[in-house]
Amino acid sequence: MDYSEVFGKVMSHAKEYGFIYQSSEIYDGLSAVYDYAPNGVLMKRNLANLWWKFMVQLHENIVGLDAAILMHPTTWKASGHVDAFNDPMIDNKDSKKRYRVDHLLEEYIEKQLLKAVKEADKNAKKNGWALDSPEYRNYLSKHRSTLKAKEVEQKMNAALNANDMNALKQLIEECEIVCPVSGTKNWTEVRQFNLMFSTQLGSVADQSNTIYLRPETAQGIFVNFLNVQKTNRMKVPFGIAQIGKAFRNEIVARQFIFRMREFEQMEMQFFVPPGTQKEWFEIWKQKRYEFHLMLGLPENRVRFKVHEKLAHYADAAVDIEFEFPFGFKELEGIHSRTDFDLKQHQEYSGKKMAYFDPERNESYIPYVIETSVGLDRLFLAHYCNSYCEEDAPTAEGGTELRTVLKLHPLIAPIKIAVLPLLKKDGLPELAEKIFDVLKWDYDIQMDEKDAIGRRYRRQDAKGTPYCITVDHQSLQDFTVTIRERDTMQQYRMHIDELDNFFQSVLNFKTYYKAFHEK
Ligand code: GAP
């Protein structure tokens, strides 16, 4: 199966196997809002717990926080979100559809680059060039430059940086971009839309009571910087980590849980002495990249992308991109946020944000390196990456298609399924006993219905890494069959050994050490 087909498969699998439902589905859903179903919630929590372990538990200089979603409205004035958290949008007058201008232009650039590759491939075939030959590369780069993709990208970045809406409109016209729905070039002017959701505090609705649902969790960390530093006696450099909901009124919310209006972020702000931010930026870039590989995202699907257009608070920024079935897209942002946020909060609140550094014997406002990953996006990355359809042998000696989620065992929602071969002869009772021993440490499931082969398939499709089958031999010698999801290998094991076995194969420390000793 081609990887580009995986996205559609994942969307239907998510509903069928209880990972994700559309929010308020009985009312036809709410656009770009989703609910996590029983398997999805387990998988999401596993990802969140692994992030927490990796970031907080393994770093003695990082502590956690759980700040409220609602914050004093001045927070968002100080952070720049009230004035600058905008996306440039354009409407097509015929289809009445609204688009993000930078997305339309990026799609155009991508198409141009693809066109160049196709053209070069055609020429390579005609002239007998190998795809890694200098002739091929020269042709490709020459042809790319004639297509002006680079020039459009530069113009777009300049216009975005200068907030120049007219220049963006001009670029849309120059590139002759048409609406993907109506196919026409009948565009409105480009306008800025603020992405924050607002609501009213208390019962009286007037402007002074307007508050916002936080568009990022980071500000809850900034405003608590000195509280945490003082109450936990932290010394710079140190970090504060948080997992929580964020809300953005995304105008173009597509692609399932990739871009949602209500989503979850896992963010860490690392406070460092001014002048050391470059070196910490590199350290966190590397650590965060390793986190993704450690949990099984393959090297060829994870890459860095340096930001050309910097957010209003950053002096350097890089994305960790993952290759989703619809292309390489941002999975995590790593930003060097300077002292912008703390300084702004100092100015707007009138409260000092400086830290006295006993080693340097001076006070300063720390600089901040931020790592920010969307939990839902991380979920989608692992979902797409692990989804497989492959031939598997049947009991009758033939083959059948099996759907399997080859998730990292620590991410899989259900770790172990206990399957009594028959629903009689004391097999369910023994299975129940095994369930009772293991349930304290793992998310585990009893499955008694249907033929054993069908039950294996059901567990494969949910990503369960281990099945334990209880049969008549189990009643005699207290051994059971362990069946592995990926290899479909089976072996017998004494019931007394199960606990130790799972402690060793479902262990964060083991995976962490194995990855770092490679
Ligand atoms: N505090 C920095 C910040 O919020 P961001 O790049 O806007 O930076 C960080 O967001 C991460 O949050 C993204 O890399 C992405 O994984 C996730 N994210 C952002 N908007 C999202 C949305 N609408 N739906 C799902 N995830 C989103």
mmCIF file of N, CA, C and O in Angstrom, residues 10-46:
data_model
loop_
_atom_site.group_PDB
_atom_site.id
_atom_site.type_symbol
_atom_site.label_atom_id
_atom_site.label_comp_id
_atom_site.label_asym_id
_atom_site.label_seq_id
_atom_site.Cartn_x
_atom_site.Cartn_y
_atom_site.Cartn_z
ATOM 1 N N VAL A 10 -6.412 5.596 7.942
ATOM 2 C CA VAL A 10 -6.318 5.917 9.367
ATOM 3 C C VAL A 10 -7.608 6.584 9.855
ATOM 4 O O VAL A 10 -8.111 6.270 10.936
ATOM 5 N N MET A 11 -8.163 7.457 9.035
ATOM 6 C CA MET A 11 -9.376 8.165 9.463
ATOM 7 C C MET A 11 -10.535 7.192 9.682
ATOM 8 O O MET A 11 -11.286 7.329 10.640
ATOM 9 N N SER A 12 -10.670 6.199 8.793
ATOM 10 C CA SER A 12 -11.786 5.265 9.024
ATOM 11 C C SER A 12 -11.441 4.261 10.124
ATOM 12 O O SER A 12 -12.312 3.877 10.912
ATOM 13 N N HIS A 13 -10.174 3.882 10.204
ATOM 14 C CA HIS A 13 -9.733 2.967 11.262
ATOM 15 C C HIS A 13 -9.987 3.592 12.638
ATOM 16 O O HIS A 13 -10.412 2.921 13.586
ATOM 17 N N ALA A 14 -9.759 4.898 12.736
ATOM 18 C CA ALA A 14 -9.873 5.593 14.028
ATOM 19 C C ALA A 14 -11.273 5.446 14.611
ATOM 20 O O ALA A 14 -11.458 5.285 15.817
ATOM 21 N N LYS A 15 -12.271 5.499 13.728
ATOM 22 C CA LYS A 15 -13.657 5.362 14.192
ATOM 23 C C LYS A 15 -13.962 3.890 14.462
ATOM 24 O O LYS A 15 -14.483 3.521 15.518
ATOM 25 N N GLU A 16 -13.589 3.036 13.515
ATOM 26 C CA GLU A 16 -13.956 1.621 13.593
ATOM 27 C C GLU A 16 -13.344 0.936 14.810
ATOM 28 O O GLU A 16 -13.984 0.107 15.455
ATOM 29 N N TYR A 17 -12.108 1.300 15.134
ATOM 30 C CA TYR A 17 -11.432 0.613 16.244
ATOM 31 C C TYR A 17 -11.383 1.432 17.527
ATOM 32 O O TYR A 17 -10.614 1.133 18.427
ATOM 33 N N GLY A 18 -12.205 2.470 17.597
ATOM 34 C CA GLY A 18 -12.320 3.206 18.858
ATOM 35 C C GLY A 18 -11.091 3.995 19.243
ATOM 36 O O GLY A 18 -10.615 3.926 20.369
ATOM 37 N N PHE A 19 -10.545 4.772 18.299
ATOM 38 C CA PHE A 19 -9.434 5.675 18.635
ATOM 39 C C PHE A 19 -9.919 7.127 18.688
ATOM 40 O O PHE A 19 -9.660 7.827 19.649
ATOM 41 N N ILE A 20 -10.641 7.537 17.650
ATOM 42 C CA ILE A 20 -11.082 8.944 17.591
ATOM 43 C C ILE A 20 -12.485 9.028 16.995
ATOM 44 O O ILE A 20 -12.783 8.352 16.009
ATOM 45 N N TYR A 21 -13.326 9.853 17.616
ATOM 46 C CA TYR A 21 -14.652 10.149 17.062
ATOM 47 C C TYR A 21 -14.708 11.638 16.757
ATOM 48 O O TYR A 21 -14.033 12.446 17.406
ATOM 49 N N GLN A 22 -15.596 11.968 15.833
ATOM 50 C CA GLN A 22 -15.824 13.388 15.602
ATOM 51 C C GLN A 22 -16.611 13.931 16.785
ATOM 52 O O GLN A 22 -17.496 13.238 17.312
ATOM 53 N N SER A 23 -16.315 15.141 17.219
ATOM 54 C CA SER A 23 -17.040 15.704 18.362
ATOM 55 C C SER A 23 -18.505 15.924 17.985
ATOM 56 O O SER A 23 -18.813 16.323 16.858
ATOM 57 N N SER A 24 -19.397 15.672 18.925
ATOM 58 C CA SER A 24 -20.844 15.883 18.745
ATOM 59 C C SER A 24 -21.345 15.288 17.431
ATOM 60 O O SER A 24 -22.085 15.939 16.693
ATOM 61 N N GLU A 25 -20.928 14.075 17.178
ATOM 62 C CA GLU A 25 -21.224 13.450 15.879
ATOM 63 C C GLU A 25 -22.723 13.370 15.598
ATOM 64 O O GLU A 25 -23.156 13.552 14.463
ATOM 65 N N ILE A 26 -23.522 13.144 16.660
ATOM 66 C CA ILE A 26 -24.971 12.998 16.412
ATOM 67 C C ILE A 26 -25.588 14.291 15.884
ATOM 68 O O ILE A 26 -26.670 14.287 15.334
ATOM 69 N N TYR A 27 -24.882 15.402 16.085
ATOM 70 C CA TYR A 27 -25.364 16.676 15.504
ATOM 71 C C TYR A 27 -24.577 17.033 14.242
ATOM 72 O O TYR A 27 -24.371 18.199 13.938
ATOM 73 N N ASP A 28 -24.005 15.997 13.604
ATOM 74 C CA ASP A 28 -23.197 16.163 12.394
ATOM 75 C C ASP A 28 -21.815 16.739 12.665
ATOM 76 O O ASP A 28 -21.147 17.244 11.762
ATOM 77 N N GLY A 29 -21.412 16.707 13.924
ATOM 78 C CA GLY A 29 -20.030 17.064 14.239
ATOM 79 C C GLY A 29 -19.798 18.554 14.353
ATOM 80 O O GLY A 29 -20.638 19.378 13.970
ATOM 81 N N LEU A 30 -18.636 18.894 14.928
ATOM 82 C CA LEU A 30 -18.210 20.281 15.017
ATOM 83 C C LEU A 30 -16.865 20.317 14.308
ATOM 84 O O LEU A 30 -15.962 19.535 14.649
ATOM 85 N N SER A 31 -16.756 21.225 13.372
ATOM 86 C CA SER A 31 -15.597 21.188 12.486
ATOM 87 C C SER A 31 -14.276 21.366 13.240
ATOM 88 O O SER A 31 -14.134 22.275 14.063
ATOM 89 N N ALA A 32 -13.341 20.469 12.953
ATOM 90 C CA ALA A 32 -11.983 20.489 13.517
ATOM 91 C C ALA A 32 -11.949 20.307 15.039
ATOM 92 O O ALA A 32 -11.054 20.824 15.709
ATOM 93 N N VAL A 33 -12.946 19.618 15.561
ATOM 94 C CA VAL A 33 -12.932 19.260 16.990
ATOM 95 C C VAL A 33 -13.198 17.752 17.069
ATOM 96 O O VAL A 33 -14.103 17.249 16.389
ATOM 97 N N TYR A 34 -12.398 17.061 17.860
ATOM 98 C CA TYR A 34 -12.495 15.590 17.915
ATOM 99 C C TYR A 34 -12.476 15.091 19.354
ATOM 100 O O TYR A 34 -11.952 15.751 20.251
ATOM 101 N N ASP A 35 -13.066 13.897 19.540
ATOM 102 C CA ASP A 35 -13.049 13.234 20.848
ATOM 103 C C ASP A 35 -12.153 12.001 20.759
ATOM 104 O O ASP A 35 -12.155 11.312 19.724
ATOM 105 N N TYR A 36 -11.438 11.737 21.817
ATOM 106 C CA TYR A 36 -10.611 10.523 21.855
ATOM 107 C C TYR A 36 -11.428 9.379 22.443
ATOM 108 O O TYR A 36 -11.970 9.500 23.540
ATOM 109 N N ALA A 37 -11.517 8.296 21.699
ATOM 110 C CA ALA A 37 -12.315 7.127 22.071
ATOM 111 C C ALA A 37 -11.482 6.231 23.016
ATOM 112 O O ALA A 37 -10.327 6.542 23.284
ATOM 113 N N PRO A 38 -12.049 5.127 23.519
ATOM 114 C CA PRO A 38 -11.347 4.336 24.538
ATOM 115 C C PRO A 38 -9.899 3.950 24.194
ATOM 116 O O PRO A 38 -9.009 4.083 25.048
ATOM 117 N N ASN A 39 -9.623 3.507 22.989
ATOM 118 C CA ASN A 39 -8.224 3.164 22.665
ATOM 119 C C ASN A 39 -7.384 4.419 22.443
ATOM 120 O O ASN A 39 -6.208 4.459 22.802
ATOM 121 N N GLY A 40 -8.017 5.424 21.859
ATOM 122 C CA GLY A 40 -7.303 6.671 21.593
ATOM 123 C C GLY A 40 -6.854 7.349 22.871
ATOM 124 O O GLY A 40 -5.731 7.862 22.957
ATOM 125 N N VAL A 41 -7.720 7.337 23.874
ATOM 126 C CA VAL A 41 -7.361 8.045 25.104
ATOM 127 C C VAL A 41 -6.184 7.347 25.781
ATOM 128 O O VAL A 41 -5.279 7.998 26.328
ATOM 129 N N LEU A 42 -6.138 6.021 25.683
ATOM 130 C CA LEU A 42 -4.998 5.302 26.281
ATOM 131 C C LEU A 42 -3.710 5.643 25.532
ATOM 132 O O LEU A 42 -2.673 5.916 26.138
ATOM 133 N N MET A 43 -3.825 5.646 24.220
ATOM 134 C CA MET A 43 -2.617 5.926 23.418
ATOM 135 C C MET A 43 -2.143 7.367 23.645
ATOM 136 O O MET A 43 -0.955 7.622 23.784
ATOM 137 N N LYS A 44 -3.091 8.284 23.720
ATOM 138 C CA LYS A 44 -2.721 9.690 23.936
ATOM 139 C C LYS A 44 -2.047 9.857 25.304
ATOM 140 O O LYS A 44 -1.041 10.537 25.432
ATOM 141 N N ARG A 45 -2.618 9.194 26.324
ATOM 142 C CA ARG A 45 -2.005 9.291 27.659
ATOM 143 C C ARG A 45 -0.616 8.673 27.672
ATOM 144 O O ARG A 45 0.277 9.159 28.351
ATOM 145 N N ASN A 46 -0.440 7.575 26.946
ATOM 146 C CA ASN A 46 0.893 6.963 26.889
ATOM 147 C C ASN A 46 1.903 7.943 26.313
ATOM 148 O O ASN A 46 3.013 8.084 26.834
#
